[in-house]
CSV table of C-alpha atoms and ligand atoms in Angstrom, one decimal:
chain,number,residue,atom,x,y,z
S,6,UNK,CA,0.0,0.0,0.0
S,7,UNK,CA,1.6,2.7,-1.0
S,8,UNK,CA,-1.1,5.5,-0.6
S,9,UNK,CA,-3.5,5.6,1.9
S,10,UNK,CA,-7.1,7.7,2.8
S,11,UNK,CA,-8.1,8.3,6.3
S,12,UNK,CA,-11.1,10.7,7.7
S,13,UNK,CA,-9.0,14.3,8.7
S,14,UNK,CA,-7.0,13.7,11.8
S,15,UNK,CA,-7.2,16.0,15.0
S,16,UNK,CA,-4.1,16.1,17.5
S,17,UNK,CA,-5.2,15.5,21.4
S,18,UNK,CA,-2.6,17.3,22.7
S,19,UNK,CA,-1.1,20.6,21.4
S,20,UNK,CA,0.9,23.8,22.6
S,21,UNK,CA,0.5,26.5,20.0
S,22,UNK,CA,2.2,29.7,22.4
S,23,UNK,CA,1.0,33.0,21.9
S,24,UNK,CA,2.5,35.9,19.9
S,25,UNK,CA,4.8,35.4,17.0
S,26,UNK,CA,5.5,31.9,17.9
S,27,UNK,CA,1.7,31.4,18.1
S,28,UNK,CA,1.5,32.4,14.2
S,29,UNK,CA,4.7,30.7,13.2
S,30,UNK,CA,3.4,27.5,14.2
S,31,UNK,CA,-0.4,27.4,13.7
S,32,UNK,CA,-0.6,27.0,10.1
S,33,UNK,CA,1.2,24.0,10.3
S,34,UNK,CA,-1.8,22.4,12.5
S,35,UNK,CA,-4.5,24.3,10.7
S,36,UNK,CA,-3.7,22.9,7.3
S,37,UNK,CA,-4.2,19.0,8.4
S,38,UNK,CA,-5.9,19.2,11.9
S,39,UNK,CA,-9.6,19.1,12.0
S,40,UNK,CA,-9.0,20.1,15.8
S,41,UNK,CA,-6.7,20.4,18.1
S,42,UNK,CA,-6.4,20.4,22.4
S,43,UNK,CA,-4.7,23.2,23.2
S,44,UNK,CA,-2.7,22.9,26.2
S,45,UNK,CA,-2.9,25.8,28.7
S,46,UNK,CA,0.3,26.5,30.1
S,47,UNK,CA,1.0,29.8,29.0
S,48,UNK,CA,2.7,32.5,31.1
S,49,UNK,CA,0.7,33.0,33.1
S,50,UNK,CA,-1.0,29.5,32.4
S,51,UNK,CA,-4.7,29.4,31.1
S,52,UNK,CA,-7.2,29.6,34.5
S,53,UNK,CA,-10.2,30.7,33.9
S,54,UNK,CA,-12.4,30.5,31.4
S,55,UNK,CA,-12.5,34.1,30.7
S,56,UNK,CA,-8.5,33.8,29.5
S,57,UNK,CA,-9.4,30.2,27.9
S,58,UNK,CA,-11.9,32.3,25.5
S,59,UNK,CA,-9.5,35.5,24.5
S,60,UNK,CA,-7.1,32.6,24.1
S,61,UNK,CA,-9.1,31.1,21.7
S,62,UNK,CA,-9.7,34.0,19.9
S,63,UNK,CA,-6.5,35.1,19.5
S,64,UNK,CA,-5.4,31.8,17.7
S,65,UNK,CA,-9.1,31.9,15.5
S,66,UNK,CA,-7.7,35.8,14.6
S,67,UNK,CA,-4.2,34.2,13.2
S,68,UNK,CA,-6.3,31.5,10.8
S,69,UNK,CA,-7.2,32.8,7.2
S,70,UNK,CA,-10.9,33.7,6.8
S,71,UNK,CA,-12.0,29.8,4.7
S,72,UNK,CA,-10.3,27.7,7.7
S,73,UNK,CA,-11.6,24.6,9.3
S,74,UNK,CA,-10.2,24.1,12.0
S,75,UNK,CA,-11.7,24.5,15.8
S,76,UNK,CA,-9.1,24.9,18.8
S,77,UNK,CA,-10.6,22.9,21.6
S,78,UNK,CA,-9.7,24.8,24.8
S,79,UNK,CA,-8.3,23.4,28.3
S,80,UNK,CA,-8.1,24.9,31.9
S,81,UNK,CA,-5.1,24.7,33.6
S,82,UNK,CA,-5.8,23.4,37.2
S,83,UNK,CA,-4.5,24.7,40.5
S,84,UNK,CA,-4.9,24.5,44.0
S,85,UNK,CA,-7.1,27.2,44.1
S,86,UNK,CA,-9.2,26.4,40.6
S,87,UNK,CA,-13.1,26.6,41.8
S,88,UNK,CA,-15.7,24.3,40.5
S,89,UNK,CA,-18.1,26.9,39.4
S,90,UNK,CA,-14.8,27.7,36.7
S,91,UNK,CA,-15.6,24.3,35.4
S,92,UNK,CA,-19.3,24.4,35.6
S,93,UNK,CA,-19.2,28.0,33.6
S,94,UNK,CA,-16.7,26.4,30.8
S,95,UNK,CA,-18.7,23.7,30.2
S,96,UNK,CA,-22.2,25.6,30.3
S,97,UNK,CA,-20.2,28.0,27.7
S,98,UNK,CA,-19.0,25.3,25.5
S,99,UNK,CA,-15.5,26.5,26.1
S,100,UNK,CA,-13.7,23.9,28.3
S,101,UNK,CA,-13.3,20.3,26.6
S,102,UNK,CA,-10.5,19.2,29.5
S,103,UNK,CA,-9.0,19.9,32.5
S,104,UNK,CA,-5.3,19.8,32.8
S,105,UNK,CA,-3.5,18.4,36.0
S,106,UNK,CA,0.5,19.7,35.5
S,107,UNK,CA,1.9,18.7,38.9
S,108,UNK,CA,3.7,21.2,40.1
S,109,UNK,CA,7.1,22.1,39.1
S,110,UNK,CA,6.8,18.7,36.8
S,111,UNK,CA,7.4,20.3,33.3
S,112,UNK,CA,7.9,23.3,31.1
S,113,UNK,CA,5.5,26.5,32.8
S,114,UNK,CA,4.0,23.9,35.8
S,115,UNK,CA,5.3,26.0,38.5
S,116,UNK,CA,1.7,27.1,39.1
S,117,UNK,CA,0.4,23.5,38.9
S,118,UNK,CA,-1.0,21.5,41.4
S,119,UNK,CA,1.0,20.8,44.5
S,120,UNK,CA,-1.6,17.6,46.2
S,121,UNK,CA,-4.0,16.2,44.1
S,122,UNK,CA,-6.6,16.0,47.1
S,123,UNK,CA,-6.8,19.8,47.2
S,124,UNK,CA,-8.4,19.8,43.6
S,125,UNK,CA,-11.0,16.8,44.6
S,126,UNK,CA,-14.0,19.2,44.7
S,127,UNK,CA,-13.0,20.2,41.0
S,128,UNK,CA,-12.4,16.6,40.3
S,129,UNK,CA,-16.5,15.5,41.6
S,130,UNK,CA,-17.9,18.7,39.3
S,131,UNK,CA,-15.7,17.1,36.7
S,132,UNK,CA,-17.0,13.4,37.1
S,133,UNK,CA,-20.4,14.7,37.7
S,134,UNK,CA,-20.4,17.0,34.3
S,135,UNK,CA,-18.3,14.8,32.2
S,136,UNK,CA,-15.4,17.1,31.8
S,137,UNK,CA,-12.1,15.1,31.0
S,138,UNK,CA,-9.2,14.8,33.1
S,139,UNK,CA,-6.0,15.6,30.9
S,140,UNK,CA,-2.9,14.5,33.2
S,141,UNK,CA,1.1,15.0,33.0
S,142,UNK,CA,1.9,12.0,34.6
S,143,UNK,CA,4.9,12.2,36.0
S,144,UNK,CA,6.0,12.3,39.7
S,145,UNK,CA,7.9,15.6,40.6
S,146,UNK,CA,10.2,14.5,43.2
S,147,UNK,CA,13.7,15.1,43.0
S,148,UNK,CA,14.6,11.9,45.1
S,149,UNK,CA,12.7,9.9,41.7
S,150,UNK,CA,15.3,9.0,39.1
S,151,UNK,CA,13.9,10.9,36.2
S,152,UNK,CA,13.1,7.8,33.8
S,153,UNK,CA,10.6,6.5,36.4
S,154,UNK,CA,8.9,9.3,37.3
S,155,UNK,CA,5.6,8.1,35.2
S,156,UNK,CA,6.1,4.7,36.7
S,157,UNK,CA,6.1,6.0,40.1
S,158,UNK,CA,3.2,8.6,39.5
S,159,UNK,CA,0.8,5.8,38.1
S,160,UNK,CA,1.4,3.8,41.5
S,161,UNK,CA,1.2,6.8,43.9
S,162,UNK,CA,-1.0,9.2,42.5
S,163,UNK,CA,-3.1,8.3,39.4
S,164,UNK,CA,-3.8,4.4,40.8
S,165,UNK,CA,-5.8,6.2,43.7
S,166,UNK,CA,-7.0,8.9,41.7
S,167,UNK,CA,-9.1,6.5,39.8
S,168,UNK,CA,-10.5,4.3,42.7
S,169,UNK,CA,-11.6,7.9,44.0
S,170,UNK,CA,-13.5,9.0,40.7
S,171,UNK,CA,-13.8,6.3,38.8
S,172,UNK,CA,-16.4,7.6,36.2
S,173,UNK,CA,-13.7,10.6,35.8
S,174,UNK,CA,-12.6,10.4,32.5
S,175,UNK,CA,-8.4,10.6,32.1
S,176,UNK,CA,-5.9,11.0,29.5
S,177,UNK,CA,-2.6,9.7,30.4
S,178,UNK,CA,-0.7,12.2,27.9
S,179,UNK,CA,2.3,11.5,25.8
S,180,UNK,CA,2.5,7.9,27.7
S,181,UNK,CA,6.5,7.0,28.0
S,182,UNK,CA,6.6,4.0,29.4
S,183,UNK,CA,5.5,0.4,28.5
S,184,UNK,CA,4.6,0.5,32.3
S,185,UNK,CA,2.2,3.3,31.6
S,186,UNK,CA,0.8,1.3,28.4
S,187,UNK,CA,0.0,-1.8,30.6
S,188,UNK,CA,-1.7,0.2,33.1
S,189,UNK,CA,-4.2,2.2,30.6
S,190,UNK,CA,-4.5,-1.5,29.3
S,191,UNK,CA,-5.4,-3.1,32.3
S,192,UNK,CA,-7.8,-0.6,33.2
S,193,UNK,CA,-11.4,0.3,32.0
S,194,UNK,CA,-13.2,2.6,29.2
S,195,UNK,CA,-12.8,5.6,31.4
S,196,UNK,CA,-9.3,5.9,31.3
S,197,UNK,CA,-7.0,6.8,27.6
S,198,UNK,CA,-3.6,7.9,26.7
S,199,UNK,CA,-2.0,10.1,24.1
S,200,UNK,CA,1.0,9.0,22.0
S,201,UNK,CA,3.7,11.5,20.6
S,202,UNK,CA,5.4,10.9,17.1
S,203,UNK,CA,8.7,11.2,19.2
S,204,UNK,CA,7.8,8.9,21.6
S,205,UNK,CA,7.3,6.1,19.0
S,206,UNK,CA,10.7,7.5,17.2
S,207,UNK,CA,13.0,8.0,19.5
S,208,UNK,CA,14.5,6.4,22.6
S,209,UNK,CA,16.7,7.9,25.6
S,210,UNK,CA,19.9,7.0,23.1
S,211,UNK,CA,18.6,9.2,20.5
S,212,UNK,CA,19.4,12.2,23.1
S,213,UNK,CA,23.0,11.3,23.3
S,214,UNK,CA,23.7,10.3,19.6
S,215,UNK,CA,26.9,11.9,18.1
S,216,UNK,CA,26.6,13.7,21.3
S,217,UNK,CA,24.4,15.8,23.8
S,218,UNK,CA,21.6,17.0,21.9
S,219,UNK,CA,18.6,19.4,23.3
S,220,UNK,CA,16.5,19.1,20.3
S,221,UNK,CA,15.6,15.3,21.8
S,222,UNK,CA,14.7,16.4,24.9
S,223,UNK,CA,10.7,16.1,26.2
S,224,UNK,CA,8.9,15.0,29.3
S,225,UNK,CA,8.5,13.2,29.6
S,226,UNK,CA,11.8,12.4,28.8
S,227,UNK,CA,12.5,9.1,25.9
S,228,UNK,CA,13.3,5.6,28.0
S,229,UNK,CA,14.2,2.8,27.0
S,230,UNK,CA,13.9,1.0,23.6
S,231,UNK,CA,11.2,-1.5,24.9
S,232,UNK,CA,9.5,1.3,26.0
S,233,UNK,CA,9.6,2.8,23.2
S,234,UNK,CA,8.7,-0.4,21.4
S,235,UNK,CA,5.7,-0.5,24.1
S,236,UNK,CA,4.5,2.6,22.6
S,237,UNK,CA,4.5,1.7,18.9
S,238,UNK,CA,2.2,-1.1,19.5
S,239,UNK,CA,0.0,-0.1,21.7
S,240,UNK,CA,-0.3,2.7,19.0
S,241,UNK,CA,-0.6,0.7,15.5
S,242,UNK,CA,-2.7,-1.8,17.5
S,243,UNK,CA,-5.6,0.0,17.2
S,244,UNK,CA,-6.8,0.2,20.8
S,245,UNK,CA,-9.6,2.5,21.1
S,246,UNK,CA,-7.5,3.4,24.7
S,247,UNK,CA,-4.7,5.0,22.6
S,248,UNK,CA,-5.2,7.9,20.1
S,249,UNK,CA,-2.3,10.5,18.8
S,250,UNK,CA,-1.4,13.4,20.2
S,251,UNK,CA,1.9,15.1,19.2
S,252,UNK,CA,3.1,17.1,22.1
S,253,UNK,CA,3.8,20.0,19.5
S,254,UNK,CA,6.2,22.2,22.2
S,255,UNK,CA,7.7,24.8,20.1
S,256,UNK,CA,10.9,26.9,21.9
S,257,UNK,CA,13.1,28.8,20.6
S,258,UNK,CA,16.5,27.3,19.9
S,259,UNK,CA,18.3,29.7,22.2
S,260,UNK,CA,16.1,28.2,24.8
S,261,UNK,CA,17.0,24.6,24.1
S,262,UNK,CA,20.5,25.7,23.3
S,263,UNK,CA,21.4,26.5,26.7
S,264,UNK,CA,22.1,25.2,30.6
S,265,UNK,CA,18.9,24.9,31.8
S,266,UNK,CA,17.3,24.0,28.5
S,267,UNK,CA,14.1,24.0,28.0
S,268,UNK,CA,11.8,20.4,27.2
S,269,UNK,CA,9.2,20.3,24.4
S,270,UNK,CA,9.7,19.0,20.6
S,271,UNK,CA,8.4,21.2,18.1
S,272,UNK,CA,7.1,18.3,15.6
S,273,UNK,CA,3.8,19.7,13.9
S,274,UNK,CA,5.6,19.9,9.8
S,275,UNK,CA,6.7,15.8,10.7
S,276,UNK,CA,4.4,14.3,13.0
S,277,UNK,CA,1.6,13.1,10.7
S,278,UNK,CA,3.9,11.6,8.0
S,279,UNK,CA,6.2,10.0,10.1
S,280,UNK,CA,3.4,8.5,12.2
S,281,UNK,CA,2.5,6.9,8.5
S,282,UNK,CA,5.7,5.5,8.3
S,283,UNK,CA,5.9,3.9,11.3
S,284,UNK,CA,2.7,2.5,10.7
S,285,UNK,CA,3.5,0.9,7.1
S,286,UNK,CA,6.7,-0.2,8.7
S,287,UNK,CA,4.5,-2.4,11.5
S,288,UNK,CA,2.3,-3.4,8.4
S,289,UNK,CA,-0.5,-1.9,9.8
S,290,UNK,CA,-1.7,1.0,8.0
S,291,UNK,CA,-5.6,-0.2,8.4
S,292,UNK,CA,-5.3,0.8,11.6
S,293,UNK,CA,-3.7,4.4,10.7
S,294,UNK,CA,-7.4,6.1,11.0
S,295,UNK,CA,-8.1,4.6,13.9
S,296,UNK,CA,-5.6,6.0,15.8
S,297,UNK,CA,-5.4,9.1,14.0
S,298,UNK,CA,-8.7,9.9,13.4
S,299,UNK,CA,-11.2,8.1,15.3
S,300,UNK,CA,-10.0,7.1,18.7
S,301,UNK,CA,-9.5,10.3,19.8
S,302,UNK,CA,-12.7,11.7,18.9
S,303,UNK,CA,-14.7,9.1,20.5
S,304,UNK,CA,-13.1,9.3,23.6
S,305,UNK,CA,-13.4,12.7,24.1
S,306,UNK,CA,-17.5,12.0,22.8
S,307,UNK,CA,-17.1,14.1,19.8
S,308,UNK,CA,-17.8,12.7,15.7
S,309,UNK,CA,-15.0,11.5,13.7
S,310,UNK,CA,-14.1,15.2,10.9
S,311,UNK,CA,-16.4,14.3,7.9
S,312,UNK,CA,-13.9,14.8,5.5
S,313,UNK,CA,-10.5,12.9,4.8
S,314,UNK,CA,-6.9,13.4,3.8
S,315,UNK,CA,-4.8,11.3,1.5
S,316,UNK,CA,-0.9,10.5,2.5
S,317,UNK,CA,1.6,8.8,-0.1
S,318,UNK,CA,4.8,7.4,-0.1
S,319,UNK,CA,7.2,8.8,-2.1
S,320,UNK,CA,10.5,7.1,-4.4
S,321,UNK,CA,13.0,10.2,-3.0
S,322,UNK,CA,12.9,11.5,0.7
S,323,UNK,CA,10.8,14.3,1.4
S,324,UNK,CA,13.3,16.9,2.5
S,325,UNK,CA,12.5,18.3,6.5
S,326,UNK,CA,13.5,21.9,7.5
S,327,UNK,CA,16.1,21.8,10.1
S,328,UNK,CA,13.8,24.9,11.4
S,329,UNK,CA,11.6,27.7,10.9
S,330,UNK,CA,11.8,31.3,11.5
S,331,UNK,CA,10.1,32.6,13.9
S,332,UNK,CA,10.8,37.0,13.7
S,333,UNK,CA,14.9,36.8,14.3
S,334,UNK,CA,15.0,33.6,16.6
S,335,UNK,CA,14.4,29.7,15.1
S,336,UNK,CA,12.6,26.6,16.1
S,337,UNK,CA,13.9,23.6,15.3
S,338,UNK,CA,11.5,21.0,13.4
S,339,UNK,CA,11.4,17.2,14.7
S,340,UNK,CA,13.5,14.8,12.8
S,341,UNK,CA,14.9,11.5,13.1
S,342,UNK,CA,18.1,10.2,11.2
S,343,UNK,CA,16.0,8.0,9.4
S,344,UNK,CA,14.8,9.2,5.6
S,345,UNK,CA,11.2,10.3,5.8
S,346,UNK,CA,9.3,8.8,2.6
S,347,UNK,CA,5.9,9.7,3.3
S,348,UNK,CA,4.1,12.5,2.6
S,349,UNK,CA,0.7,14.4,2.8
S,350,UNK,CA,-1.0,14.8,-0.9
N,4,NCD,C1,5.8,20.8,27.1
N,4,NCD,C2,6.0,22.3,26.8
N,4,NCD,O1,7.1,22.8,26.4
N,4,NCD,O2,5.0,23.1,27.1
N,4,NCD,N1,7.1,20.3,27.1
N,4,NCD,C3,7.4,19.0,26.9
N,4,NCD,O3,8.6,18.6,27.0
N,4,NCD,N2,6.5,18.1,26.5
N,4,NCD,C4,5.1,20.6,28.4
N,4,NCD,C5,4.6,19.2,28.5
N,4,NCD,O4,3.7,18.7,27.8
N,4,NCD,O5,5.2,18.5,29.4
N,5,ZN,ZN1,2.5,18.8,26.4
């Protein structure tokens, strides 16, 4: 097979920025995506539905006037987040998640939740209202070796979580581990996980090859090759559990290029056509819809996009921009060492 039609993807998990990185990136998105979750964590991060809706705005005022694509908004809980907040973003239409950053865990979490029993009120509205729980799932203690940090938050923190609402829907985000995929499959309808392009691409070698390199680094951060071999399946397996979303984190390259880097992958120009590849390289390109366009959508109770998109391979590798511009600074675009030989018609 070496062209393929699948119903218009959306990507579950998204950070578009603000400002001129904001416009930089969107198009890339726009173009494929049917929709999108943005993630909120802005600075400051996304709390209230008031900012969640001039967010939203702002990204419909950078599309051209004949687009189809619909942001779907997040909150970005606290300690302090009040459960009319989610009441009023869901009344409004606004709110399709809620998202649980533990505090200090990743890139703009510092205002994120510091015990996940002071957000239990929010958590009942949530249950009660059907409002999705989007988590980070990674433990933020320092005395945790950083590669088990998702291993250790499933057993301390989202194992309990779900005895305590266990109609609460959950997203395990960009799931790491092939501990993390045997727990969403050992567990029931109410709980999913999104899978990153990088995830199913790279392993925690891949951040060392021909030396140190920033443009590898995510959180969660790329373990082992049987994770990463973990990932893959549970992702061409066609699991209704497991649906695509790429993690998109645009920075600017003087932000990854430095002590202190920052984590995120900016890999909205590759994800969807490497994610092919991977697929016809498992020899299971039926399921390609499934977990690009269809899993996702159901989970989160919403139609599968009505119209579809064709991707083909190609005789000559399609040639990847190390970056794009973005006013004087650079982003660098997600890819691997291996020649890329699909593409989107
Ligand atoms: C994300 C970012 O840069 O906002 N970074 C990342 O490494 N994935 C935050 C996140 O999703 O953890
Ligand atoms: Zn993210």
């Amino acid at each position: 097979m070496n062209e393929i039609t699948i119903k218009r993807p959306d990507d579950w998990h998204l950070h578009l920025r603000d400002g001129d990185i904001l416009t930089a990136v969107l198009p890339f998105t726009a173009e494929l995506y049917g929709r999108a979750i943005i993630m909120p964590n802005l600075k400051p991060p996304v709390t209230t539905v008031k900012v969640a809706a001039a967010y939203r705005q702002r990204i419909l005022d950078c599309l051209p006037p004949d687009h189809g694509f619909e942001p779907l908004m997040t909150l970005y809980l606290t300690d302090n987040t009040e459960p009319s907040e989610i009441r009023l973003g869901k009344d409004e239409g606004i709110i399709r998640a809620v998202k649980l950053y533990p505090a200090g865990a990743t890139t703009n979490s510092e205002f994120g939740v510091t015990s996940i029993k002071k957000t239990y009120r929010v958590l009942e509205i949530m249950q009660e209202l059907d409002v999705p729980l989007s988590v980070h799932g990674e433990i933020h203690d320092p005395g945790v070796d950083i590669f088990e940090r998702e291993a250790v938050f499933i057993d301390r923190e989202l194992n309990p979580l779900r005895k305590n609402f266990p109609e609460l829907g959950i997203i395990l985000e960009h799931v790491s581990s092939k501990t993390g995929v045997d727990y969403v499959r050992s567990v029931d309808r109410y709980l999913g996980a999104t899978i990153t392009p990088h995830h199913m691409l790279i392993n925690r070698s891949s951040i060392f090859a021909g030396g140190l390199n920033p443009h590898m680094y995510c959180l969660p951060v790329a373990k082992r090759e049987s994770d990463r071999i973990a990932i893959c399946e549970a992702a061409v397996s066609g699991d209704p559990r497991f649906f695509f979303g790429s993690d998109s984190a645009p920075h600017r390259v003087t932000d990854k290029e430095k002590t202190g880097g920052a984590a995120g992958i900016f890999n909205s120009p590759t994800a969807l056509p490497y994610i092919a590849q991977k697929f016809e390289a498992e020899g299971a390109l039926e399921n390609l819809e499934a977990f690009m366009s269809l899993n996702g959508a159901r989970f989160y109770g919403l139609p599968p996009n009505s119209d579809r998109i064709s991707l083909k391979k190609v005789d000559a590798p399609v040639s990847v921009p190390e970056f794009i511009e973005v006013g004087p600074d650079r982003v660098n675009v997600f890819q691997t060492i291996e020649p890329l030989f699909w593409d989107v018609v």
